[in-house]
Amino acid sequence: MNRFARIVATAAGASMLAFAAITSAAAQKKYDQGASDTGIRIGQTLPWSGPASAYSVEGQVQRAFFRRLNEKGGINGRKVVYISLDDAYSPPKTVEQTRRLVEDEGVLAIFGAVGTATNTAIHKYLNARKVPQILILSGASKWNDPENYPWTMAFYPLYDMEGQIYAKHVLQTKPDAKIAILSQHDDAGRDYVRGFREGLGERAKDMVVAEATYEVTDATVDSQIVKLKNSGADVFFLMATPKFGAQAIRRAHELNWKPTIYVVSVASSIGGVLKPAGLEASQGVITAATFKTALDPMWDDSPDMQEYIRFMKEEGLEGHITDRSAALGYVSAELLRRVLERCGDELTRENVMKQVSNLNDSDLPLLLPGVTVNTTPDSLSPFGALRLQRFEGESRVLFGEAIAARPGGGTKAP
C-alpha cells in the first residue's frame, strides 16, 4: 500500500471510529417528550388562588429550589424547566391546565399537584397518555393502585392509614371516648374517616357519637362545631384543609369545648393553621407527622434542618419557615431531583416511573426518626409509619414510637 493509500485508509478508519463513538453515545441517550440534552420540562398545577391557596407556598419553595439547582448546573448537566400553573383548587381548571402542560408545554411529567379532587380529575387522562403523575400532594388511597393506574404515585402518607393510626392511639389512651368527627365532603375526607373507623373496628359504632361535613366552598364551619360540641364528645377527629382546620380549632375554643383534638396532617401546619387558630386554642392538639418541625429547639443541631432554614432565609421565604407546606415542597423537590438524577441519560416516562417505583430513601432531609420513604412496583405508598406529636407552647413535642399501619385496614407495631 502506497503512502497516499495509507493516509486515506487511516483517515477513513478514524472517521469510522469517531462516527461509531458518536452513534454509541447517542444510542445510550433516550428521551421522551419534555427531555433533551439541555433540559427537563416538569409541569404542575397548584392552587395559587382560591380557597386552598395556603398550599401555594409549596410551589414558592419548589420554584426557588429548582432555580438554585439550575444555577449549580442542573441535573446531569440539564436545566429543570419548572412550569407551575394556577388551578384555583377547581377540578375543571386542573383538567384545562394539565392538558396545556402536556399538549402545549410538552412536559415530561406532572409533579406535585395538590389535592384529591383535582388529581382525580386528571387521573385517567394522564394514565391513558402514559404521563407520570408523580409525588402527588394528596394521600388518597386510590393513588396506590399500580395494577390499574401504573403512572400515578403520591408523596404523602395515605389518608386511610393515617386515620387508622389516630384510632389506634385513641383506643390505647381513651378506650371509653365519645368521638365527634368533622370532615371535608370529598374523597379525601371519606378516606380519612374510613381509615379512622377501620382503626376503631367494632368499637366505632359505640364510640362515634356525632359526625358533620363541610364543603370547600363554605364560608365557615361554625354551625358544624356547635353541633359536634353539643354531642358531649370528649375526642374530636378533625379532617380539614388549613383554612377550615384553623376555624374549627378556634371555634371549639370559643365555645369552651375542650376535647382531645386529633387534626390530620394536611391541616397541621403551625404557621398555616395552629397560629391562625390561636396558640391558646391549639394547645394539646395531636397530629401524625413525617417531618421535623422547623425552629423546634429539638432540631437546632440537625444539619438537614440547618440547611433548610438557611435555604429559606436566603430565598426570601423566612416567613414560611414553620409552614408545613414549605417543608413538604422542599422535601418533594429534593426527591424529584434524586429521581431525575437516577434516570441518567434515559429520560423517558417509563424510566421515571421505574425510579419512583423503587425508592429507598431513608436519608431524605427533614424526615423524623423512624420515618422512611420506600416504594416497590407492587406498592407505591411511600410512607409506612408515622410519629405522633402534641402541640405545646409554640412548638410540637414528639411522643411514643413510630406507628405503622397498612393502607386498607389494620395496624401493627413497626
Coordinates of C-alpha atoms in Angstrom, one line a residue:
M1 CA 0.0 0.0 0.0
N2 CA 1.5 3.4 -1.0
R3 CA 1.8 6.3 1.3
F4 CA -1.3 8.1 -0.1
A5 CA -3.4 5.0 0.3
R6 CA -2.3 4.5 3.9
I7 CA -3.2 8.1 4.7
V8 CA -6.7 7.7 3.1
A9 CA -7.2 4.4 5.0
T10 CA -6.1 5.9 8.3
A11 CA -8.4 8.9 7.8
A12 CA -11.3 6.6 6.9
G13 CA -10.7 4.4 9.9
A14 CA -10.5 7.4 12.2
S15 CA -13.8 8.8 10.8
M16 CA -15.5 5.4 11.3
L17 CA -14.3 5.2 14.9
A18 CA -15.5 8.8 15.5
F19 CA -18.8 8.0 13.9
A20 CA -19.2 4.8 15.9
A21 CA -18.4 6.7 19.2
I22 CA -21.0 9.3 18.4
T23 CA -23.5 6.7 17.4
S24 CA -22.8 4.8 20.6
A25 CA -23.2 7.9 22.8
A26 CA -26.4 8.8 21.0
A27 CA -27.7 5.2 21.5
Q28 CA -27.1 5.5 25.2
K29 CA -29.4 8.5 25.5
K30 CA -33.1 8.0 25.4
Y31 CA -35.6 10.9 25.6
D32 CA -39.3 11.3 25.7
Q33 CA -41.2 14.5 25.1
G34 CA -40.0 17.1 27.6
A35 CA -36.4 15.9 27.9
S36 CA -33.3 16.8 25.8
D37 CA -29.5 17.2 26.2
T38 CA -30.1 20.6 27.7
G39 CA -33.3 20.5 29.7
I40 CA -36.1 18.6 31.5
R41 CA -39.6 20.1 31.4
I42 CA -41.7 19.4 34.5
G43 CA -45.3 20.5 34.9
Q44 CA -47.6 21.2 37.9
T45 CA -50.9 22.7 38.9
L46 CA -51.3 24.3 42.3
P47 CA -54.0 26.4 44.0
W48 CA -52.1 29.7 43.6
S49 CA -55.5 31.3 44.2
G50 CA -58.8 30.2 45.7
P51 CA -59.9 28.5 48.9
A52 CA -56.8 26.3 49.2
S53 CA -54.2 28.9 48.3
A54 CA -52.4 28.3 51.5
Y55 CA -50.9 25.3 49.8
S56 CA -49.2 27.5 47.2
V57 CA -46.2 28.0 49.5
E58 CA -45.2 24.6 48.3
G59 CA -44.8 26.0 44.8
Q60 CA -42.9 29.0 46.1
V61 CA -40.4 26.8 47.7
Q62 CA -40.1 24.4 44.7
R63 CA -39.6 27.3 42.3
A64 CA -36.7 28.6 44.5
F65 CA -35.3 25.1 44.8
F66 CA -35.1 24.5 41.1
R67 CA -33.8 27.9 40.3
R68 CA -31.0 27.4 42.8
L69 CA -30.4 23.9 41.3
N70 CA -30.1 25.3 37.8
E71 CA -27.6 27.9 39.0
K72 CA -25.4 25.0 40.1
G73 CA -25.6 23.2 36.7
G74 CA -29.0 21.4 36.9
I75 CA -29.3 17.6 36.8
N76 CA -26.6 15.7 34.9
G77 CA -26.0 19.0 33.0
R78 CA -29.6 19.6 32.2
K79 CA -31.7 22.6 33.5
V80 CA -35.1 21.9 35.1
V81 CA -37.8 23.9 33.4
Y82 CA -40.4 24.1 36.2
I83 CA -43.9 25.2 34.9
S84 CA -46.5 25.7 37.7
L85 CA -50.0 26.8 36.7
D86 CA -52.9 28.0 38.8
D87 CA -55.9 25.7 39.1
A88 CA -57.5 27.6 42.0
Y89 CA -58.3 24.1 43.5
S90 CA -61.0 23.7 40.9
P91 CA -61.1 20.3 39.1
P92 CA -62.3 21.6 35.8
K93 CA -59.4 24.2 35.9
T94 CA -57.0 21.4 36.8
V95 CA -58.0 19.5 33.6
E96 CA -57.6 22.6 31.5
Q97 CA -54.2 23.5 32.8
T98 CA -52.9 19.9 32.8
R99 CA -53.9 19.5 29.1
R100 CA -52.0 22.7 28.4
L101 CA -48.9 21.3 30.2
V102 CA -49.0 18.0 28.4
E103 CA -50.1 19.0 24.9
D104 CA -48.8 22.6 24.6
E105 CA -45.9 22.9 27.0
G106 CA -44.7 19.3 26.3
V107 CA -43.7 18.3 29.8
L108 CA -42.1 15.0 30.7
A109 CA -44.1 14.5 33.8
I110 CA -46.7 16.1 36.1
F111 CA -45.2 16.6 39.6
G112 CA -46.5 17.5 43.0
A113 CA -50.1 18.6 42.0
V114 CA -52.1 19.4 45.1
G115 CA -55.5 18.0 46.1
T116 CA -57.6 14.9 45.9
A117 CA -60.4 16.1 43.7
T118 CA -58.1 18.0 41.4
N119 CA -55.8 15.0 40.9
T120 CA -58.8 12.7 40.4
A121 CA -59.9 14.9 37.5
I122 CA -56.7 14.2 35.6
H123 CA -56.0 10.7 36.9
K124 CA -57.4 8.7 33.9
Y125 CA -56.2 11.3 31.3
L126 CA -52.6 11.1 32.4
N127 CA -52.6 7.3 32.7
A128 CA -54.2 6.9 29.3
R129 CA -51.4 9.1 27.8
K130 CA -48.8 7.3 29.9
V131 CA -47.6 10.6 31.5
P132 CA -46.2 10.2 35.0
Q133 CA -48.4 11.8 37.7
I134 CA -45.9 11.6 40.5
L135 CA -45.3 12.8 44.0
I136 CA -48.9 14.0 44.3
L137 CA -49.5 16.1 47.4
S138 CA -52.6 14.1 48.4
G139 CA -52.9 10.9 50.3
A140 CA -56.0 9.4 48.8
S141 CA -55.8 5.6 48.8
K142 CA -56.6 5.5 45.1
W143 CA -53.1 6.7 44.2
N144 CA -51.7 3.3 45.3
D145 CA -53.1 1.2 42.5
P146 CA -50.2 0.3 40.2
E147 CA -52.1 -2.5 38.6
N148 CA -54.8 -0.2 37.2
Y149 CA -53.0 3.2 37.3
P150 CA -49.3 2.5 36.9
W151 CA -48.4 6.1 36.0
T152 CA -49.6 7.6 39.4
M153 CA -47.9 7.8 42.8
A154 CA -48.2 10.1 45.8
F155 CA -45.7 11.7 48.1
Y156 CA -48.0 11.7 51.2
P157 CA -49.0 9.2 53.9
L158 CA -52.2 7.6 52.6
Y159 CA -55.2 9.1 54.4
D160 CA -56.8 5.9 55.5
M161 CA -53.5 4.7 57.0
E162 CA -53.2 8.0 58.9
G163 CA -56.7 7.7 60.2
Q164 CA -56.0 4.2 61.5
I165 CA -53.0 5.5 63.5
Y166 CA -55.2 8.1 65.3
A167 CA -57.8 5.5 66.1
K168 CA -55.2 3.1 67.5
H169 CA -54.0 5.9 69.8
V170 CA -57.5 6.7 71.0
L171 CA -58.1 3.0 71.8
Q172 CA -54.8 2.8 73.7
T173 CA -55.3 6.0 75.7
K174 CA -59.0 6.6 76.0
P175 CA -60.9 3.4 75.3
D176 CA -64.2 4.9 76.6
A177 CA -64.0 8.0 74.5
K178 CA -67.0 9.7 72.9
I179 CA -65.8 10.8 69.5
A180 CA -67.0 13.6 67.2
I181 CA -65.8 13.8 63.6
L182 CA -65.6 16.8 61.2
S183 CA -64.5 16.1 57.6
Q184 CA -64.4 17.7 54.2
H185 CA -67.2 16.3 51.9
D186 CA -64.9 14.8 49.3
D187 CA -62.8 11.7 48.6
A188 CA -60.0 12.9 51.0
G189 CA -62.5 13.3 53.8
R190 CA -64.1 9.9 53.1
D191 CA -60.7 8.2 53.0
Y192 CA -59.6 9.7 56.4
V193 CA -62.9 8.8 58.1
R194 CA -63.0 5.3 56.6
G195 CA -59.4 4.7 57.9
F196 CA -60.3 6.1 61.3
R197 CA -63.4 3.9 61.6
E198 CA -61.4 0.8 60.4
G199 CA -58.9 1.5 63.1
L200 CA -61.6 1.6 65.8
G201 CA -63.1 -1.6 64.4
E202 CA -66.3 -2.9 66.1
R203 CA -65.9 -0.1 68.7
A204 CA -66.7 2.6 66.1
K205 CA -70.5 2.2 66.3
D206 CA -70.4 2.9 70.1
M207 CA -67.6 5.4 70.3
V208 CA -68.5 7.8 67.4
V209 CA -71.4 9.9 68.7
A210 CA -71.6 12.7 66.1
E211 CA -70.4 13.5 62.6
A212 CA -70.5 16.5 60.4
T213 CA -69.1 17.5 57.0
Y214 CA -68.4 20.8 55.1
E215 CA -68.0 21.8 51.5
V216 CA -64.8 23.5 50.4
T217 CA -66.9 26.4 49.2
D218 CA -68.5 27.0 52.6
A219 CA -67.6 30.3 54.4
T220 CA -67.2 28.8 57.8
V221 CA -67.7 25.6 59.8
D222 CA -69.1 27.4 62.9
S223 CA -72.5 25.6 62.8
Q224 CA -70.8 22.2 62.4
I225 CA -68.7 22.8 65.5
V226 CA -71.7 23.9 67.6
K227 CA -73.4 20.6 66.6
L228 CA -70.4 18.5 67.5
K229 CA -69.8 20.3 70.8
N230 CA -73.5 19.6 71.8
S231 CA -72.9 15.9 71.3
G232 CA -70.9 15.7 74.5
A233 CA -67.9 14.3 72.7
D234 CA -64.5 14.3 74.5
V235 CA -62.4 13.4 71.5
F236 CA -62.6 15.4 68.2
F237 CA -61.2 13.9 65.0
L238 CA -60.7 16.9 62.7
M239 CA -60.2 16.3 59.0
A240 CA -59.9 19.7 57.1
T241 CA -57.8 21.8 54.9
P242 CA -55.8 24.6 56.5
K243 CA -58.5 27.4 56.4
F244 CA -61.2 25.2 57.9
G245 CA -58.8 23.5 60.3
A246 CA -57.9 26.8 61.9
Q247 CA -61.6 27.8 62.0
A248 CA -62.6 24.6 63.7
I249 CA -59.9 24.7 66.4
R250 CA -60.6 28.4 67.1
R251 CA -64.4 28.0 67.3
A252 CA -64.1 25.0 69.6
H253 CA -62.0 27.1 71.9
E254 CA -64.5 30.0 71.8
L255 CA -67.3 27.6 72.8
N256 CA -65.2 26.3 75.7
W257 CA -65.3 22.8 74.2
K258 CA -62.1 21.1 75.3
P259 CA -62.0 17.6 73.7
T260 CA -58.7 15.9 72.8
I261 CA -58.2 17.1 69.3
Y262 CA -56.6 14.9 66.6
V263 CA -56.0 17.1 63.5
V264 CA -54.9 15.4 60.2
S265 CA -51.5 16.1 58.8
V266 CA -52.9 18.2 55.8
A267 CA -54.1 20.8 58.4
S268 CA -51.4 20.6 61.0
S269 CA -49.1 23.4 60.0
I270 CA -48.0 25.6 62.9
G271 CA -47.7 28.7 60.7
G272 CA -50.7 27.9 58.5
V273 CA -53.2 26.5 61.0
L274 CA -52.3 26.4 64.7
K275 CA -51.1 30.0 65.0
P276 CA -54.0 31.5 63.0
A277 CA -56.3 29.4 65.2
G278 CA -54.6 30.9 68.3
L279 CA -51.8 29.5 70.3
E280 CA -54.0 29.0 73.4
A281 CA -56.7 27.3 71.4
S282 CA -54.2 24.9 69.8
Q283 CA -52.5 23.6 73.0
G284 CA -52.6 19.9 73.2
V285 CA -53.6 19.3 69.5
I286 CA -52.2 15.9 68.4
T287 CA -51.2 15.2 64.8
A288 CA -49.3 12.5 62.9
A289 CA -46.1 13.6 61.3
T290 CA -43.4 12.7 58.8
F291 CA -41.2 15.7 59.0
K292 CA -39.3 17.6 61.7
T293 CA -40.7 21.0 62.7
A294 CA -38.7 24.0 61.8
L295 CA -37.5 26.2 64.6
D296 CA -38.2 23.5 67.2
P297 CA -35.2 23.6 69.6
M298 CA -35.1 19.8 69.3
W299 CA -33.6 20.0 65.8
D300 CA -31.3 23.0 66.3
D301 CA -28.2 20.9 65.8
S302 CA -29.6 18.8 63.0
P303 CA -27.6 19.5 59.8
D304 CA -30.6 19.0 57.5
M305 CA -32.7 21.4 59.4
Q306 CA -29.9 24.0 59.5
E307 CA -29.6 23.7 55.7
Y308 CA -33.4 24.0 55.2
I309 CA -33.5 27.2 57.4
R310 CA -30.5 28.7 55.6
F311 CA -32.2 27.9 52.2
M312 CA -35.5 29.5 53.3
K313 CA -33.8 32.7 54.6
E314 CA -31.5 33.1 51.5
E315 CA -34.5 32.7 49.2
G316 CA -36.6 35.3 51.0
L317 CA -39.1 32.7 52.3
E318 CA -38.2 33.2 56.0
G319 CA -41.9 34.0 56.8
H320 CA -42.9 30.5 55.8
I321 CA -40.2 28.5 57.7
T322 CA -42.7 27.0 60.1
D323 CA -45.3 26.3 57.5
R324 CA -45.6 22.5 57.0
S325 CA -46.4 23.1 53.3
A326 CA -43.0 24.7 52.8
A327 CA -41.2 21.7 54.3
L328 CA -43.3 19.4 52.1
G329 CA -42.4 21.4 49.0
Y330 CA -38.7 21.3 49.9
V331 CA -38.5 17.6 50.5
S332 CA -40.6 16.6 47.5
A333 CA -38.4 18.8 45.2
E334 CA -35.3 17.1 46.6
L335 CA -36.9 13.7 45.9
L336 CA -37.7 14.7 42.4
R337 CA -34.1 15.8 41.9
R338 CA -32.9 12.4 43.0
V339 CA -35.4 10.6 40.7
L340 CA -34.3 12.6 37.7
E341 CA -30.7 12.2 38.5
R342 CA -31.1 8.4 38.8
C343 CA -32.7 8.4 35.3
G344 CA -29.3 9.4 33.9
D345 CA -29.4 9.7 30.2
E346 CA -32.6 7.6 29.9
L347 CA -35.1 10.4 30.4
T348 CA -38.2 8.5 29.4
R349 CA -41.5 8.4 31.1
E350 CA -41.2 4.7 31.7
N351 CA -37.8 5.2 33.4
V352 CA -39.2 7.9 35.6
M353 CA -41.9 5.5 36.8
K354 CA -39.3 2.8 37.3
Q355 CA -37.3 5.1 39.6
V356 CA -40.3 6.2 41.7
S357 CA -41.4 2.6 42.0
N358 CA -38.1 1.6 43.6
L359 CA -37.5 4.3 46.2
N360 CA -35.4 3.6 49.3
D361 CA -34.6 7.0 50.7
S362 CA -34.2 6.9 54.5
D363 CA -31.8 9.9 54.2
L364 CA -34.2 12.5 52.8
P365 CA -33.9 15.8 54.6
L366 CA -36.3 16.6 57.5
L367 CA -37.6 13.1 57.9
L368 CA -38.4 12.3 61.5
P369 CA -36.5 9.4 63.2
G370 CA -38.3 6.1 62.4
V371 CA -39.9 7.5 59.2
T372 CA -38.6 6.3 55.8
V373 CA -39.6 6.6 52.2
N374 CA -39.9 3.2 50.4
T375 CA -41.8 2.0 47.4
T376 CA -41.9 -1.1 45.3
P377 CA -43.6 -1.9 41.9
D378 CA -46.4 -3.5 43.8
S379 CA -46.9 -0.7 46.4
L380 CA -46.4 3.0 45.5
S381 CA -47.3 4.2 49.0
P382 CA -44.1 5.9 50.2
F383 CA -44.7 6.1 53.9
G384 CA -45.5 3.1 56.1
A385 CA -45.1 4.6 59.6
L386 CA -45.7 8.0 61.2
R387 CA -44.9 9.7 64.5
L388 CA -47.4 11.4 66.8
Q389 CA -46.7 14.8 68.2
R390 CA -48.5 17.2 70.6
F391 CA -48.6 21.0 70.3
E392 CA -47.2 22.6 73.5
G393 CA -46.3 26.2 73.9
E394 CA -45.3 27.3 70.4
S395 CA -43.9 24.0 69.1
R396 CA -44.6 20.3 69.0
V397 CA -43.4 17.5 71.2
L398 CA -42.8 14.0 69.9
F399 CA -44.1 11.2 72.0
G400 CA -44.1 7.4 71.6
E401 CA -42.5 5.3 68.9
A402 CA -43.3 5.4 65.2
I403 CA -46.6 3.7 64.5
A404 CA -47.0 1.6 61.3
A405 CA -50.2 0.8 59.6
R406 CA -51.4 -1.0 56.5
P407 CA -53.4 1.0 54.0
G408 CA -56.8 -0.6 53.6
G409 CA -57.2 -1.7 57.2
G410 CA -55.4 -2.8 60.3
T411 CA -52.4 -1.5 62.3
K412 CA -49.3 -3.1 63.6
A413 CA -46.2 -2.1 65.6
P414 CA -43.2 -1.3 63.4

